[in-house]
Short mmCIF file of C-alpha atoms and ligand atoms in Angstrom, two decimals:
data_model
loop_
_atom_site.label_atom_id
_atom_site.label_comp_id
_atom_site.label_asym_id
_atom_site.label_seq_id
_atom_site.Cartn_x
_atom_site.Cartn_y
_atom_site.Cartn_z
CA UNK A 1 253.76 23.10 36.20
CA UNK A 2 256.92 22.11 33.69
CA UNK A 3 257.64 25.32 32.04
CA UNK A 4 258.28 23.64 28.41
CA UNK A 5 254.85 21.89 29.06
CA UNK A 6 253.87 23.60 25.97
CA UNK A 7 256.30 22.20 23.44
CA UNK A 8 254.59 19.46 21.72
CA UNK A 9 257.03 16.62 21.52
CA UNK A 10 256.44 15.67 18.05
CA UNK A 11 255.94 19.28 16.87
CA UNK A 12 257.90 19.62 13.32
CA UNK A 13 260.69 21.59 14.68
CA UNK A 14 261.96 19.01 16.42
CA UNK A 15 262.28 16.49 13.16
CA UNK A 16 265.87 15.83 12.00
CA UNK A 17 268.05 16.47 10.60
CA UNK A 18 267.27 20.08 10.63
CA UNK A 19 264.39 20.79 7.72
CA UNK A 20 263.40 24.02 6.63
CA UNK A 21 259.89 24.22 5.77
CA UNK A 22 260.74 25.96 2.82
CA UNK A 23 264.39 25.67 0.48
CA UNK A 24 267.12 27.85 1.87
CA UNK A 25 268.76 29.16 -1.11
CA UNK A 26 272.49 29.54 0.67
CA UNK A 27 274.71 32.39 -0.80
CA UNK A 28 278.41 32.02 -1.77
CA UNK A 29 281.48 32.08 0.99
CA UNK A 30 282.28 35.36 -1.16
CA UNK A 31 279.08 36.80 -0.89
CA UNK A 32 278.69 35.78 2.66
CA UNK A 33 282.16 37.63 3.45
CA UNK A 34 281.07 40.72 1.76
CA UNK A 35 277.92 40.73 4.13
CA UNK A 36 280.65 41.18 7.05
CA UNK A 37 282.11 43.79 4.92
CA UNK A 38 278.65 45.67 5.40
CA UNK A 39 278.09 45.37 9.06
CA UNK A 40 282.39 46.65 9.76
CA UNK A 41 280.84 49.18 7.52
CA UNK A 42 277.52 49.82 9.79
CA UNK A 43 279.34 49.84 12.76
CA UNK A 44 281.15 52.22 12.04
CA UNK A 45 284.84 51.06 10.90
CA UNK A 46 286.86 50.49 7.71
CA UNK A 47 286.94 46.98 6.85
CA UNK A 48 289.74 47.87 4.15
CA UNK A 49 292.11 48.94 7.08
CA UNK A 50 295.01 46.58 7.93
CA UNK A 51 293.24 44.65 11.13
CA UNK A 52 289.86 44.30 9.34
CA UNK A 53 290.80 43.09 5.90
CA UNK A 54 290.61 39.89 7.48
CA UNK A 55 287.81 39.85 9.56
CA UNK A 56 284.96 38.13 6.71
CA UNK A 57 286.62 35.53 6.01
CA UNK A 58 287.49 34.74 9.62
CA UNK A 59 283.74 35.60 10.59
CA UNK A 60 282.79 33.23 8.55
CA UNK A 61 285.17 30.18 9.38
CA UNK A 62 283.88 30.82 12.66
CA UNK A 63 280.58 30.00 11.32
CA UNK A 64 281.19 26.78 10.16
CA UNK A 65 281.98 25.99 13.72
CA UNK A 66 279.00 27.88 15.39
CA UNK A 67 276.35 26.71 12.91
CA UNK A 68 278.01 22.87 12.17
CA UNK A 69 275.00 21.61 13.93
CA UNK A 70 272.85 21.83 10.61
CA UNK A 71 274.58 19.34 9.00
CA UNK A 72 274.33 16.62 11.10
CA UNK A 73 271.84 14.01 12.25
CA UNK A 74 271.48 13.83 15.90
CA UNK A 75 269.23 10.08 15.45
CA UNK A 76 271.88 9.10 13.27
CA UNK A 77 274.31 9.66 16.05
CA UNK A 78 272.09 7.20 19.08
CA UNK A 79 272.22 4.41 16.20
CA UNK A 80 274.70 2.48 18.32
CA UNK A 81 273.67 0.97 21.37
CA UNK A 82 274.99 -1.83 23.90
CA UNK A 83 272.59 -4.46 24.92
CA UNK A 84 274.76 -5.95 27.52
CA UNK A 85 273.91 -4.15 30.28
CA UNK A 86 274.05 -6.84 32.55
CA UNK A 87 270.56 -5.63 33.54
CA UNK A 88 271.62 -2.17 34.76
CA UNK A 89 268.73 -0.37 34.76
CA UNK A 90 269.23 2.53 36.69
CA UNK A 91 269.65 5.98 35.59
CA UNK A 92 272.60 7.17 33.30
CA UNK A 93 273.44 10.89 33.94
CA UNK A 94 276.13 12.71 32.03
CA UNK A 95 276.15 16.76 33.52
CA UNK A 96 278.05 19.47 32.89
CA UNK A 97 278.23 18.79 29.58
CA UNK A 98 279.16 22.93 28.16
CA UNK A 99 278.01 24.09 25.07
CA UNK A 100 278.08 27.19 23.01
CA UNK A 101 274.76 28.40 21.19
CA UNK A 102 273.61 31.40 19.79
CA UNK A 103 270.19 33.04 19.75
CA UNK A 104 268.24 33.26 16.98
CA UNK A 105 267.03 36.64 17.88
CA UNK A 106 270.32 38.23 18.24
CA UNK A 107 272.62 35.82 17.21
CA UNK A 108 274.70 36.45 20.60
CA UNK A 109 276.47 33.34 22.26
CA UNK A 110 274.63 31.59 24.77
CA UNK A 111 276.62 29.81 26.73
CA UNK A 112 275.76 27.73 29.16
CA UNK A 113 275.81 23.79 30.71
CA UNK A 114 273.61 21.08 30.15
CA UNK A 115 272.95 17.71 32.19
CA UNK A 116 271.22 14.68 30.48
CA UNK A 117 270.15 11.98 32.36
CA UNK A 118 267.61 8.73 31.14
CA UNK A 119 266.45 5.35 32.52
CA UNK A 120 267.77 2.86 29.69
CA UNK A 121 265.20 0.08 28.78
CA UNK A 122 267.57 -2.70 27.69
CA UNK A 123 269.89 -0.51 26.06
CA UNK A 124 272.58 2.25 26.73
CA UNK A 125 273.76 4.28 24.04
CA UNK A 126 277.97 5.37 24.31
CA UNK A 127 277.71 7.97 27.16
CA UNK A 128 280.05 10.76 25.06
CA UNK A 129 277.13 10.74 22.48
CA UNK A 130 275.04 12.39 24.99
CA UNK A 131 277.33 15.38 24.58
CA UNK A 132 277.41 15.05 21.25
CA UNK A 133 273.98 15.31 20.82
CA UNK A 134 274.23 18.43 23.15
CA UNK A 135 276.28 19.70 20.58
CA UNK A 136 274.69 19.34 17.45
CA UNK A 137 271.49 21.37 18.59
CA UNK A 138 273.70 24.01 20.47
CA UNK A 139 275.28 24.17 17.25
CA UNK A 140 272.19 25.99 15.50
CA UNK A 141 270.71 29.01 15.77
CA UNK A 142 268.48 28.59 19.09
CA UNK A 143 266.33 29.51 21.82
CA UNK A 144 267.24 27.39 24.90
CA UNK A 145 263.62 25.96 25.56
CA UNK A 146 264.22 24.79 21.85
CA UNK A 147 267.67 22.89 22.81
CA UNK A 148 266.53 21.30 25.46
CA UNK A 149 262.92 19.86 24.41
CA UNK A 150 264.97 19.00 21.13
CA UNK A 151 268.16 17.24 23.14
CA UNK A 152 264.76 15.16 25.43
CA UNK A 153 262.88 14.55 22.53
CA UNK A 154 265.41 12.60 20.40
CA UNK A 155 266.50 10.53 23.68
CA UNK A 156 263.33 9.82 23.46
CA UNK A 157 262.13 9.03 20.47
CA UNK A 158 265.77 6.94 19.69
CA UNK A 159 266.42 5.40 22.37
CA UNK A 160 262.29 4.61 23.96
CA UNK A 161 263.79 4.51 27.41
CA UNK A 162 261.63 4.75 30.32
CA UNK A 163 262.44 8.20 31.08
CA UNK A 164 264.04 11.04 30.00
CA UNK A 165 265.56 14.10 32.11
CA UNK A 166 266.99 17.25 30.64
CA UNK A 167 267.92 20.91 32.63
CA UNK A 168 269.85 23.72 30.62
CA UNK A 169 271.38 26.42 32.40
CA UNK A 170 272.29 29.41 29.69
CA UNK A 171 274.24 32.91 30.05
CA UNK A 172 272.84 34.70 27.42
CA UNK A 173 274.74 37.15 25.62
CA UNK A 174 272.00 39.29 24.25
CA UNK A 175 271.38 39.99 27.85
CA UNK A 176 274.24 40.06 29.99
CA UNK A 177 275.87 42.18 27.14
CA UNK A 178 272.85 44.32 26.26
CA UNK A 179 269.72 45.01 26.75
CA UNK A 180 268.85 44.90 30.29
CA UNK A 181 272.72 43.71 31.33
CA UNK A 182 272.48 41.82 33.63
CA UNK A 183 275.58 40.13 33.50
CA UNK A 184 275.06 37.49 36.23
CA UNK A 185 271.45 36.41 35.36
CA UNK A 186 271.08 32.13 34.02
CA UNK A 187 268.39 30.72 32.31
CA UNK A 188 267.61 27.54 33.65
CA UNK A 189 265.04 25.43 31.50
CA UNK A 190 264.02 21.63 31.75
CA UNK A 191 262.17 18.82 30.36
CA UNK A 192 260.86 15.82 32.35
CA UNK A 193 259.86 12.45 30.05
CA UNK A 194 258.28 9.30 31.10
CA UNK A 195 259.68 7.90 34.95
CA UNK A 196 261.00 11.60 35.86
CA UNK A 197 258.17 13.65 34.51
CA UNK A 198 255.80 11.25 36.86
CA UNK A 199 257.56 9.90 39.53
CA UNK A 200 258.68 12.32 42.36
CA UNK A 201 261.28 10.24 43.82
CA UNK A 202 263.13 9.88 40.15
CA UNK A 203 262.91 13.59 39.21
CA UNK A 204 264.27 14.36 42.48
CA UNK A 205 267.30 11.89 42.37
CA UNK A 206 268.63 13.45 39.48
CA UNK A 207 267.92 16.87 40.45
CA UNK A 208 269.98 15.77 43.69
CA UNK A 209 272.74 14.08 41.27
CA UNK A 210 273.05 17.62 38.96
CA UNK A 211 272.98 19.69 42.47
CA UNK A 212 271.42 22.59 40.41
CA UNK A 213 271.75 25.45 43.09
CA UNK A 214 268.50 26.31 44.65
CA UNK A 215 266.04 24.87 42.33
CA UNK A 216 265.80 21.55 43.58
CA UNK A 217 264.91 22.94 46.77
CA UNK A 218 262.23 25.72 45.75
CA UNK A 219 260.06 22.65 44.18
CA UNK A 220 258.85 25.28 41.65
CA UNK A 221 261.20 25.21 38.32
CA UNK A 222 259.89 21.16 38.35
CA UNK A 223 256.59 20.03 40.11
ZN1 LIG B 301 268.71 37.25 22.17
#
């Protein structure tokens, strides 16, 4: 069973650019910094002491980086394609794409890597664009299942390839640093579309190429 089979690949969740069902009233920068000051006080420290005085401003600058994905349109990234591929019709794979995301339940970091493959139909996209797609979706408040599905669905929708395969391995800060304290646990999610879903040998080629520890042999994650 595909672990993401329940996610509809045309669900409103995966539209882009990011659209909220209701308008978001964005606070001012000063209000955002004030919120950080409140959290410092909530943690039990003095926001006026020297080491913390610049912290709210720094946190908000970090937020601009961590959540830069809200301002980007992933479909647009894939608009430029190359058609002179000399009949190349084998798998294109970019593996070990490192990313940092934040879980939407705790806003704790998710540190992981993504493996993204597709089977082109007449046209290919610049390889760096695959990494950029991962980045755009990672830099939002997320759950790993949705990042995985969004990357696969966007490639499928825009490039119309013969198939798309996305596997993500992630370590979740909300689990490693608190709660159950599973410091070494990683979560694996996958989304296989087209030939990668329908043809076991194509899926196997992808899984062998990414050399995912244990998963390719066990067969229980991807069958
Ligand atoms: Zn979490």
